[in-house]
Amino acid sequence: GAVVSQHPSWVICKSGTSVKIECRSLDFQATTMFWYRQFPKQSLMLMATSNEGSKATYEQGVEKDKFLINHASLTLSTLTVTSAHPEDSSFYICSASSRPQQTQYFGPGTRLLVL
Amino acid sequence: AQSVSQHNHHVILSEAASLELGCNYSYGGTVNLFWYVQYPGQHLQLLLKYFSGDPLVKGIKGFEAEFIKSKFSFNLRKPSVQWSDTAEYFCAVNFKAAGNKLTFGGGTRVLVKP
């Protein structure tokens, strides 16, 4: 149980385009989903927290207009990187939990390369 | 701000050796504690967690961790490692005062030589 999937697993796009990443909880309902960014050889940095049906809460320094998060259902959250630039290239990871302050289960990540 | 530190960035050891990875967190009241593992090319997997009760927690694959509240520590241990334990290990803390968020340590890369 507690499986989280992400799609796509990797994406290459041109600078200026937008990219949407999906995060799904496959066998449980996720009241809360989290989006992280992981730079090479570094730890995970939380970007935002999203609760189903409400606006996401962004961490300090994360541009909410650039990283659009939608958590429309209890099993799906999306992260859209708008007008992507090369510095947005990174590994984006989502996680999901079924109850507040409970275990987060992580997706496999999406590697984004912006040319 | 709440923070989590892992003392070792890299650990190299031979099979059958014992492993201990340190994790300390800043004071922040009530906490939930986690260790996650990331095998090469794979996603983060939960090794073990502590919410309350017995401070010695047993996880999967022979790992255990001990919560020492007075030291703000949650060290991970395995008495005898295998080559397949080669991975990156992350300590993570949910500071309840900060809501649902997890704060991750910097990670420790463990290489087990066959």
PDB file of N, CA, C and O in Angstrom, chain B residues 31-100:
ATOM      1  N   VAL B  31       7.890  16.391  18.272  1.00  0.00           N
ATOM      2  CA  VAL B  31       8.340  16.024  16.935  1.00  0.00           C
ATOM      3  C   VAL B  31       7.892  14.613  16.564  1.00  0.00           C
ATOM      4  O   VAL B  31       7.676  13.777  17.426  1.00  0.00           O
ATOM      5  N   ASN B  32       7.750  14.386  15.279  1.00  0.00           N
ATOM      6  CA  ASN B  32       7.674  13.049  14.696  1.00  0.00           C
ATOM      7  C   ASN B  32       8.955  12.867  13.899  1.00  0.00           C
ATOM      8  O   ASN B  32       9.414  13.792  13.225  1.00  0.00           O
ATOM      9  N   LEU B  33       9.526  11.682  13.949  1.00  0.00           N
ATOM     10  CA  LEU B  33      10.856  11.468  13.372  1.00  0.00           C
ATOM     11  C   LEU B  33      10.823  10.341  12.346  1.00  0.00           C
ATOM     12  O   LEU B  33      10.133   9.335  12.545  1.00  0.00           O
ATOM     13  N   PHE B  34      11.585  10.510  11.286  1.00  0.00           N
ATOM     14  CA  PHE B  34      11.576   9.546  10.188  1.00  0.00           C
ATOM     15  C   PHE B  34      13.001   9.334   9.669  1.00  0.00           C
ATOM     16  O   PHE B  34      13.838  10.231   9.703  1.00  0.00           O
ATOM     17  N   TRP B  35      13.226   8.148   9.172  1.00  0.00           N
ATOM     18  CA  TRP B  35      14.380   7.868   8.328  1.00  0.00           C
ATOM     19  C   TRP B  35      13.865   7.328   7.000  1.00  0.00           C
ATOM     20  O   TRP B  35      13.051   6.389   6.970  1.00  0.00           O
ATOM     21  N   TYR B  36      14.350   7.931   5.940  1.00  0.00           N
ATOM     22  CA  TYR B  36      14.032   7.474   4.599  1.00  0.00           C
ATOM     23  C   TYR B  36      15.312   7.014   3.925  1.00  0.00           C
ATOM     24  O   TYR B  36      16.408   7.500   4.224  1.00  0.00           O
ATOM     25  N   VAL B  37      15.163   6.099   2.970  1.00  0.00           N
ATOM     26  CA  VAL B  37      16.312   5.618   2.201  1.00  0.00           C
ATOM     27  C   VAL B  37      16.013   5.809   0.719  1.00  0.00           C
ATOM     28  O   VAL B  37      14.868   5.646   0.272  1.00  0.00           O
ATOM     29  N   GLN B  38      17.033   6.164  -0.009  1.00  0.00           N
ATOM     30  CA  GLN B  38      16.907   6.324  -1.463  1.00  0.00           C
ATOM     31  C   GLN B  38      17.984   5.470  -2.121  1.00  0.00           C
ATOM     32  O   GLN B  38      19.173   5.825  -2.110  1.00  0.00           O
ATOM     33  N   TYR B  39      17.577   4.333  -2.653  1.00  0.00           N
ATOM     34  CA  TYR B  39      18.511   3.474  -3.369  1.00  0.00           C
ATOM     35  C   TYR B  39      18.803   4.095  -4.722  1.00  0.00           C
ATOM     36  O   TYR B  39      18.008   4.858  -5.261  1.00  0.00           O
ATOM     37  N   PRO B  40      19.959   3.760  -5.294  1.00  0.00           N
ATOM     38  CA  PRO B  40      20.333   4.361  -6.584  1.00  0.00           C
ATOM     39  C   PRO B  40      19.236   4.221  -7.623  1.00  0.00           C
ATOM     40  O   PRO B  40      18.762   3.125  -7.894  1.00  0.00           O
ATOM     41  N   GLY B  41      18.822   5.337  -8.166  1.00  0.00           N
ATOM     42  CA  GLY B  41      17.815   5.323  -9.217  1.00  0.00           C
ATOM     43  C   GLY B  41      16.398   5.087  -8.751  1.00  0.00           C
ATOM     44  O   GLY B  41      15.492   4.943  -9.575  1.00  0.00           O
ATOM     45  N   GLN B  42      16.195   5.044  -7.467  1.00  0.00           N
ATOM     46  CA  GLN B  42      14.849   4.781  -6.952  1.00  0.00           C
ATOM     47  C   GLN B  42      14.352   5.953  -6.113  1.00  0.00           C
ATOM     48  O   GLN B  42      15.068   6.896  -5.832  1.00  0.00           O
ATOM     49  N   HIS B  43      13.075   5.871  -5.743  1.00  0.00           N
ATOM     50  CA  HIS B  43      12.501   6.959  -4.974  1.00  0.00           C
ATOM     51  C   HIS B  43      12.683   6.725  -3.477  1.00  0.00           C
ATOM     52  O   HIS B  43      13.111   5.652  -3.045  1.00  0.00           O
ATOM     53  N   LEU B  44      12.404   7.747  -2.723  1.00  0.00           N
ATOM     54  CA  LEU B  44      12.517   7.671  -1.276  1.00  0.00           C
ATOM     55  C   LEU B  44      11.556   6.638  -0.701  1.00  0.00           C
ATOM     56  O   LEU B  44      10.373   6.613  -1.042  1.00  0.00           O
ATOM     57  N   GLN B  45      12.096   5.818   0.177  1.00  0.00           N
ATOM     58  CA  GLN B  45      11.263   4.823   0.848  1.00  0.00           C
ATOM     59  C   GLN B  45      11.406   4.997   2.355  1.00  0.00           C
ATOM     60  O   GLN B  45      12.481   5.298   2.850  1.00  0.00           O
ATOM     61  N   LEU B  46      10.314   4.765   3.054  1.00  0.00           N
ATOM     62  CA  LEU B  46      10.330   4.886   4.498  1.00  0.00           C
ATOM     63  C   LEU B  46      11.021   3.680   5.133  1.00  0.00           C
ATOM     64  O   LEU B  46      10.665   2.539   4.846  1.00  0.00           O
ATOM     65  N   LEU B  47      12.026   3.950   5.954  1.00  0.00           N
ATOM     66  CA  LEU B  47      12.715   2.889   6.692  1.00  0.00           C
ATOM     67  C   LEU B  47      12.041   2.653   8.035  1.00  0.00           C
ATOM     68  O   LEU B  47      11.814   1.511   8.434  1.00  0.00           O
ATOM     69  N   LEU B  48      11.800   3.722   8.736  1.00  0.00           N
ATOM     70  CA  LEU B  48      11.168   3.629  10.049  1.00  0.00           C
ATOM     71  C   LEU B  48      10.717   5.007  10.484  1.00  0.00           C
ATOM     72  O   LEU B  48      11.103   6.014   9.890  1.00  0.00           O
ATOM     73  N   LYS B  49       9.903   5.013  11.536  1.00  0.00           N
ATOM     74  CA  LYS B  49       9.386   6.278  12.047  1.00  0.00           C
ATOM     75  C   LYS B  49       9.144   6.172  13.536  1.00  0.00           C
ATOM     76  O   LYS B  49       8.954   5.077  14.069  1.00  0.00           O
ATOM     77  N   TYR B  50       9.175   7.325  14.185  1.00  0.00           N
ATOM     78  CA  TYR B  50       8.857   7.402  15.600  1.00  0.00           C
ATOM     79  C   TYR B  50       7.837   8.503  15.804  1.00  0.00           C
ATOM     80  O   TYR B  50       8.059   9.650  15.421  1.00  0.00           O
ATOM     81  N   PHE B  51       6.734   8.126  16.461  1.00  0.00           N
ATOM     82  CA  PHE B  51       5.734   9.128  16.829  1.00  0.00           C
ATOM     83  C   PHE B  51       5.652   9.248  18.348  1.00  0.00           C
ATOM     84  O   PHE B  51       5.567  10.338  18.898  1.00  0.00           O
ATOM     85  N   SER B  52       5.648   8.112  19.028  1.00  0.00           N
ATOM     86  CA  SER B  52       5.553   8.113  20.482  1.00  0.00           C
ATOM     87  C   SER B  52       5.856   6.701  20.968  1.00  0.00           C
ATOM     88  O   SER B  52       6.022   5.777  20.168  1.00  0.00           O
ATOM     89  N   GLY B  53       5.936   6.526  22.281  1.00  0.00           N
ATOM     90  CA  GLY B  53       6.116   5.203  22.846  1.00  0.00           C
ATOM     91  C   GLY B  53       7.572   4.828  22.986  1.00  0.00           C
ATOM     92  O   GLY B  53       8.431   5.664  23.255  1.00  0.00           O
ATOM     93  N   ASP B  54       7.864   3.565  22.763  1.00  0.00           N
ATOM     94  CA  ASP B  54       9.221   3.035  22.912  1.00  0.00           C
ATOM     95  C   ASP B  54      10.181   3.822  22.032  1.00  0.00           C
ATOM     96  O   ASP B  54      10.001   3.883  20.814  1.00  0.00           O
ATOM     97  N   PRO B  55      11.203   4.427  22.633  1.00  0.00           N
ATOM     98  CA  PRO B  55      12.113   5.248  21.829  1.00  0.00           C
ATOM     99  C   PRO B  55      13.023   4.433  20.908  1.00  0.00           C
ATOM    100  O   PRO B  55      13.680   5.001  20.050  1.00  0.00           O
ATOM    101  N   LEU B  56      13.066   3.143  21.088  1.00  0.00           N
ATOM    102  CA  LEU B  56      13.843   2.294  20.182  1.00  0.00           C
ATOM    103  C   LEU B  56      12.876   1.732  19.145  1.00  0.00           C
ATOM    104  O   LEU B  56      11.985   0.943  19.459  1.00  0.00           O
ATOM    105  N   VAL B  57      13.082   2.162  17.927  1.00  0.00           N
ATOM    106  CA  VAL B  57      12.153   1.829  16.852  1.00  0.00           C
ATOM    107  C   VAL B  57      12.818   0.861  15.890  1.00  0.00           C
ATOM    108  O   VAL B  57      13.957   1.083  15.473  1.00  0.00           O
ATOM    109  N   LYS B  58      12.111  -0.167  15.548  1.00  0.00           N
ATOM    110  CA  LYS B  58      12.633  -1.120  14.559  1.00  0.00           C
ATOM    111  C   LYS B  58      11.941  -0.883  13.222  1.00  0.00           C
ATOM    112  O   LYS B  58      10.720  -0.697  13.158  1.00  0.00           O
ATOM    113  N   GLY B  59      12.745  -0.902  12.181  1.00  0.00           N
ATOM    114  CA  GLY B  59      12.199  -0.670  10.854  1.00  0.00           C
ATOM    115  C   GLY B  59      12.405  -1.862   9.948  1.00  0.00           C
ATOM    116  O   GLY B  59      12.678  -2.969  10.399  1.00  0.00           O
ATOM    117  N   ILE B  60      12.328  -1.590   8.659  1.00  0.00           N
ATOM    118  CA  ILE B  60      12.500  -2.661   7.695  1.00  0.00           C
ATOM    119  C   ILE B  60      13.980  -2.935   7.460  1.00  0.00           C
ATOM    120  O   ILE B  60      14.843  -2.116   7.798  1.00  0.00           O
ATOM    121  N   LYS B  61      14.270  -4.097   6.903  1.00  0.00           N
ATOM    122  CA  LYS B  61      15.610  -4.472   6.458  1.00  0.00           C
ATOM    123  C   LYS B  61      16.631  -4.454   7.589  1.00  0.00           C
ATOM    124  O   LYS B  61      17.817  -4.213   7.342  1.00  0.00           O
ATOM    125  N   GLY B  62      16.197  -4.697   8.808  1.00  0.00           N
ATOM    126  CA  GLY B  62      17.116  -4.817   9.922  1.00  0.00           C
ATOM    127  C   GLY B  62      17.582  -3.518  10.536  1.00  0.00           C
ATOM    128  O   GLY B  62      18.469  -3.502  11.386  1.00  0.00           O
ATOM    129  N   PHE B  63      17.014  -2.414  10.098  1.00  0.00           N
ATOM    130  CA  PHE B  63      17.391  -1.117  10.645  1.00  0.00           C
ATOM    131  C   PHE B  63      16.613  -0.811  11.921  1.00  0.00           C
ATOM    132  O   PHE B  63      15.480  -1.255  12.101  1.00  0.00           O
ATOM    133  N   GLU B  64      17.247  -0.047  12.783  1.00  0.00           N
ATOM    134  CA  GLU B  64      16.575   0.460  13.970  1.00  0.00           C
ATOM    135  C   GLU B  64      17.090   1.866  14.261  1.00  0.00           C
ATOM    136  O   GLU B  64      18.143   2.274  13.751  1.00  0.00           O
ATOM    137  N   ALA B  65      16.331   2.593  15.048  1.00  0.00           N
ATOM    138  CA  ALA B  65      16.744   3.942  15.418  1.00  0.00           C
ATOM    139  C   ALA B  65      16.306   4.205  16.840  1.00  0.00           C
ATOM    140  O   ALA B  65      15.294   3.664  17.308  1.00  0.00           O
ATOM    141  N   GLU B  66      17.086   5.032  17.510  1.00  0.00           N
ATOM    142  CA  GLU B  66      16.785   5.351  18.899  1.00  0.00           C
ATOM    143  C   GLU B  66      16.578   6.842  19.060  1.00  0.00           C
ATOM    144  O   GLU B  66      17.439   7.650  18.683  1.00  0.00           O
ATOM    145  N   PHE B  67      15.445   7.191  19.616  1.00  0.00           N
ATOM    146  CA  PHE B  67      15.121   8.581  19.904  1.00  0.00           C
ATOM    147  C   PHE B  67      15.617   8.903  21.307  1.00  0.00           C
ATOM    148  O   PHE B  67      15.192   8.277  22.282  1.00  0.00           O
ATOM    149  N   ILE B  68      16.544   9.854  21.383  1.00  0.00           N
ATOM    150  CA  ILE B  68      17.014  10.319  22.684  1.00  0.00           C
ATOM    151  C   ILE B  68      16.587  11.770  22.805  1.00  0.00           C
ATOM    152  O   ILE B  68      17.217  12.673  22.240  1.00  0.00           O
ATOM    153  N   LYS B  69      15.537  11.983  23.546  1.00  0.00           N
ATOM    154  CA  LYS B  69      14.927  13.302  23.603  1.00  0.00           C
ATOM    155  C   LYS B  69      15.879  14.340  24.174  1.00  0.00           C
ATOM    156  O   LYS B  69      15.948  15.470  23.689  1.00  0.00           O
ATOM    157  N   SER B  70      16.638  13.943  25.198  1.00  0.00           N
ATOM    158  CA  SER B  70      17.527  14.900  25.853  1.00  0.00           C
ATOM    159  C   SER B  70      18.646  15.368  24.936  1.00  0.00           C
ATOM    160  O   SER B  70      19.222  16.432  25.150  1.00  0.00           O
ATOM    161  N   LYS B  71      18.952  14.571  23.938  1.00  0.00           N
ATOM    162  CA  LYS B  71      20.017  14.916  22.996  1.00  0.00           C
ATOM    163  C   LYS B  71      19.477  15.389  21.663  1.00  0.00           C
ATOM    164  O   LYS B  71      20.257  15.663  20.743  1.00  0.00           O
ATOM    165  N   PHE B  72      18.182  15.457  21.523  1.00  0.00           N
ATOM    166  CA  PHE B  72      17.542  15.841  20.251  1.00  0.00           C
ATOM    167  C   PHE B  72      18.121  14.992  19.115  1.00  0.00           C
ATOM    168  O   PHE B  72      18.445  15.514  18.046  1.00  0.00           O
ATOM    169  N   SER B  73      18.254  13.709  19.376  1.00  0.00           N
ATOM    170  CA  SER B  73      18.873  12.846  18.373  1.00  0.00           C
ATOM    171  C   SER B  73      17.969  11.680  17.998  1.00  0.00           C
ATOM    172  O   SER B  73      17.107  11.252  18.779  1.00  0.00           O
ATOM    173  N   PHE B  74      18.203  11.171  16.802  1.00  0.00           N
ATOM    174  CA  PHE B  74      17.443  10.022  16.282  1.00  0.00           C
ATOM    175  C   PHE B  74      18.392   9.273  15.354  1.00  0.00           C
ATOM    176  O   PHE B  74      18.280   9.319  14.133  1.00  0.00           O
ATOM    177  N   ASN B  75      19.337   8.575  15.940  1.00  0.00           N
ATOM    178  CA  ASN B  75      20.376   7.901  15.169  1.00  0.00           C
ATOM    179  C   ASN B  75      19.888   6.576  14.613  1.00  0.00           C
ATOM    180  O   ASN B  75      19.170   5.830  15.275  1.00  0.00           O
ATOM    181  N   LEU B  76      20.332   6.300  13.413  1.00  0.00           N
ATOM    182  CA  LEU B  76      19.963   5.071  12.700  1.00  0.00           C
ATOM    183  C   LEU B  76      21.085   4.053  12.830  1.00  0.00           C
ATOM    184  O   LEU B  76      22.262   4.401  12.723  1.00  0.00           O
ATOM    185  N   ARG B  77      20.710   2.804  13.036  1.00  0.00           N
ATOM    186  CA  ARG B  77      21.721   1.756  13.212  1.00  0.00           C
ATOM    187  C   ARG B  77      21.331   0.490  12.452  1.00  0.00           C
ATOM    188  O   ARG B  77      20.144   0.208  12.257  1.00  0.00           O
ATOM    189  N   LYS B  78      22.380  -0.226  12.050  1.00  0.00           N
ATOM    190  CA  LYS B  78      22.195  -1.582  11.531  1.00  0.00           C
ATOM    191  C   LYS B  78      23.431  -2.371  11.936  1.00  0.00           C
ATOM    192  O   LYS B  78      24.554  -1.947  11.655  1.00  0.00           O
ATOM    193  N   PRO B  79      23.256  -3.506  12.599  1.00  0.00           N
ATOM    194  CA  PRO B  79      24.415  -4.217  13.144  1.00  0.00           C
ATOM    195  C   PRO B  79      25.331  -4.823  12.095  1.00  0.00           C
ATOM    196  O   PRO B  79      26.536  -4.940  12.334  1.00  0.00           O
ATOM    197  N   SER B  80      24.784  -5.198  10.946  1.00  0.00           N
ATOM    198  CA  SER B  80      25.596  -5.858   9.944  1.00  0.00           C
ATOM    199  C   SER B  80      25.057  -5.487   8.560  1.00  0.00           C
ATOM    200  O   SER B  80      23.999  -5.959   8.154  1.00  0.00           O
ATOM    201  N   VAL B  81      25.807  -4.649   7.855  1.00  0.00           N
ATOM    202  CA  VAL B  81      25.298  -4.159   6.569  1.00  0.00           C
ATOM    203  C   VAL B  81      25.604  -5.137   5.451  1.00  0.00           C
ATOM    204  O   VAL B  81      26.510  -5.976   5.531  1.00  0.00           O
ATOM    205  N   GLN B  82      24.820  -4.979   4.383  1.00  0.00           N
ATOM    206  CA  GLN B  82      25.032  -5.759   3.172  1.00  0.00           C
ATOM    207  C   GLN B  82      25.307  -4.806   2.010  1.00  0.00           C
ATOM    208  O   GLN B  82      25.001  -3.607   2.095  1.00  0.00           O
ATOM    209  N   TRP B  83      25.840  -5.349   0.957  1.00  0.00           N
ATOM    210  CA  TRP B  83      26.131  -4.538  -0.226  1.00  0.00           C
ATOM    211  C   TRP B  83      24.867  -3.809  -0.690  1.00  0.00           C
ATOM    212  O   TRP B  83      24.918  -2.664  -1.137  1.00  0.00           O
ATOM    213  N   SER B  84      23.722  -4.460  -0.539  1.00  0.00           N
ATOM    214  CA  SER B  84      22.456  -3.877  -0.998  1.00  0.00           C
ATOM    215  C   SER B  84      22.004  -2.690  -0.144  1.00  0.00           C
ATOM    216  O   SER B  84      21.009  -2.039  -0.477  1.00  0.00           O
ATOM    217  N   ASP B  85      22.711  -2.416   0.931  1.00  0.00           N
ATOM    218  CA  ASP B  85      22.376  -1.240   1.747  1.00  0.00           C
ATOM    219  C   ASP B  85      23.016   0.032   1.194  1.00  0.00           C
ATOM    220  O   ASP B  85      22.818   1.121   1.764  1.00  0.00           O
ATOM    221  N   THR B  86      23.766  -0.097   0.130  1.00  0.00           N
ATOM    222  CA  THR B  86      24.327   1.078  -0.528  1.00  0.00           C
ATOM    223  C   THR B  86      23.193   1.977  -0.987  1.00  0.00           C
ATOM    224  O   THR B  86      22.330   1.575  -1.774  1.00  0.00           O
ATOM    225  N   ALA B  87      23.180   3.186  -0.470  1.00  0.00           N
ATOM    226  CA  ALA B  87      22.059   4.091  -0.726  1.00  0.00           C
ATOM    227  C   ALA B  87      22.348   5.428  -0.057  1.00  0.00           C
ATOM    228  O   ALA B  87      23.390   5.616   0.577  1.00  0.00           O
ATOM    229  N   GLU B  88      21.409   6.346  -0.226  1.00  0.00           N
ATOM    230  CA  GLU B  88      21.476   7.603   0.505  1.00  0.00           C
ATOM    231  C   GLU B  88      20.377   7.588   1.565  1.00  0.00           C
ATOM    232  O   GLU B  88      19.236   7.194   1.287  1.00  0.00           O
ATOM    233  N   TYR B  89      20.728   7.991   2.756  1.00  0.00           N
ATOM    234  CA  TYR B  89      19.815   7.923   3.891  1.00  0.00           C
ATOM    235  C   TYR B  89      19.498   9.343   4.359  1.00  0.00           C
ATOM    236  O   TYR B  89      20.396  10.168   4.559  1.00  0.00           O
ATOM    237  N   PHE B  90      18.218   9.599   4.536  1.00  0.00           N
ATOM    238  CA  PHE B  90      17.759  10.916   4.950  1.00  0.00           C
ATOM    239  C   PHE B  90      16.996  10.830   6.261  1.00  0.00           C
ATOM    240  O   PHE B  90      16.062  10.038   6.394  1.00  0.00           O
ATOM    241  N   CYS B  91      17.385  11.664   7.187  1.00  0.00           N
ATOM    242  CA  CYS B  91      16.628  11.845   8.415  1.00  0.00           C
ATOM    243  C   CYS B  91      15.650  12.998   8.180  1.00  0.00           C
ATOM    244  O   CYS B  91      16.004  13.999   7.538  1.00  0.00           O
ATOM    245  N   ALA B  92      14.441  12.856   8.658  1.00  0.00           N
ATOM    246  CA  ALA B  92      13.443  13.915   8.468  1.00  0.00           C
ATOM    247  C   ALA B  92      12.637  14.084   9.752  1.00  0.00           C
ATOM    248  O   ALA B  92      12.349  13.102  10.439  1.00  0.00           O
ATOM    249  N   VAL B  93      12.304  15.319  10.013  1.00  0.00           N
ATOM    250  CA  VAL B  93      11.590  15.634  11.256  1.00  0.00           C
ATOM    251  C   VAL B  93      10.353  16.457  10.935  1.00  0.00           C
ATOM    252  O   VAL B  93      10.411  17.417  10.160  1.00  0.00           O
ATOM    253  N   ASN B  94       9.257  16.048  11.521  1.00  0.00           N
ATOM    254  CA  ASN B  94       8.049  16.871  11.486  1.00  0.00           C
ATOM    255  C   ASN B  94       7.964  17.597  12.831  1.00  0.00           C
ATOM    256  O   ASN B  94       7.710  16.974  13.856  1.00  0.00           O
ATOM    257  N   PHE B  95       8.260  18.893  12.780  1.00  0.00           N
ATOM    258  CA  PHE B  95       8.098  19.720  13.967  1.00  0.00           C
ATOM    259  C   PHE B  95       6.626  20.108  14.035  1.00  0.00           C
ATOM    260  O   PHE B  95       6.127  20.817  13.169  1.00  0.00           O
ATOM    261  N   LYS B  96       5.949  19.611  15.009  1.00  0.00           N
ATOM    262  CA  LYS B  96       4.495  19.788  15.043  1.00  0.00           C
ATOM    263  C   LYS B  96       4.093  21.249  15.048  1.00  0.00           C
ATOM    264  O   LYS B  96       3.039  21.609  14.525  1.00  0.00           O
ATOM    265  N   ALA B  97       4.923  22.091  15.600  1.00  0.00           N
ATOM    266  CA  ALA B  97       4.606  23.522  15.610  1.00  0.00           C
ATOM    267  C   ALA B  97       4.606  24.100  14.204  1.00  0.00           C
ATOM    268  O   ALA B  97       4.026  25.158  13.962  1.00  0.00           O
ATOM    269  N   ALA B  98       5.256  23.404  13.287  1.00  0.00           N
ATOM    270  CA  ALA B  98       5.325  23.878  11.902  1.00  0.00           C
ATOM    271  C   ALA B  98       4.266  23.236  11.029  1.00  0.00           C
ATOM    272  O   ALA B  98       4.324  23.339   9.809  1.00  0.00           O
ATOM    273  N   GLY B  99       3.331  22.537  11.627  1.00  0.00           N
ATOM    274  CA  GLY B  99       2.268  21.923  10.842  1.00  0.00           C
ATOM    275  C   GLY B  99       2.689  20.591  10.267  1.00  0.00           C
ATOM    276  O   GLY B  99       3.335  19.790  10.923  1.00  0.00           O
ATOM    277  N   ASN B 100       2.332  20.364   8.994  1.00  0.00           N
ATOM    278  CA  ASN B 100       2.543  19.054   8.387  1.00  0.00           C
ATOM    279  C   ASN B 100       3.904  18.881   7.744  1.00  0.00           C
ATOM    280  O   ASN B 100       4.221  17.815   7.249  1.00  0.00           O
TER     281      ASN B 100
END
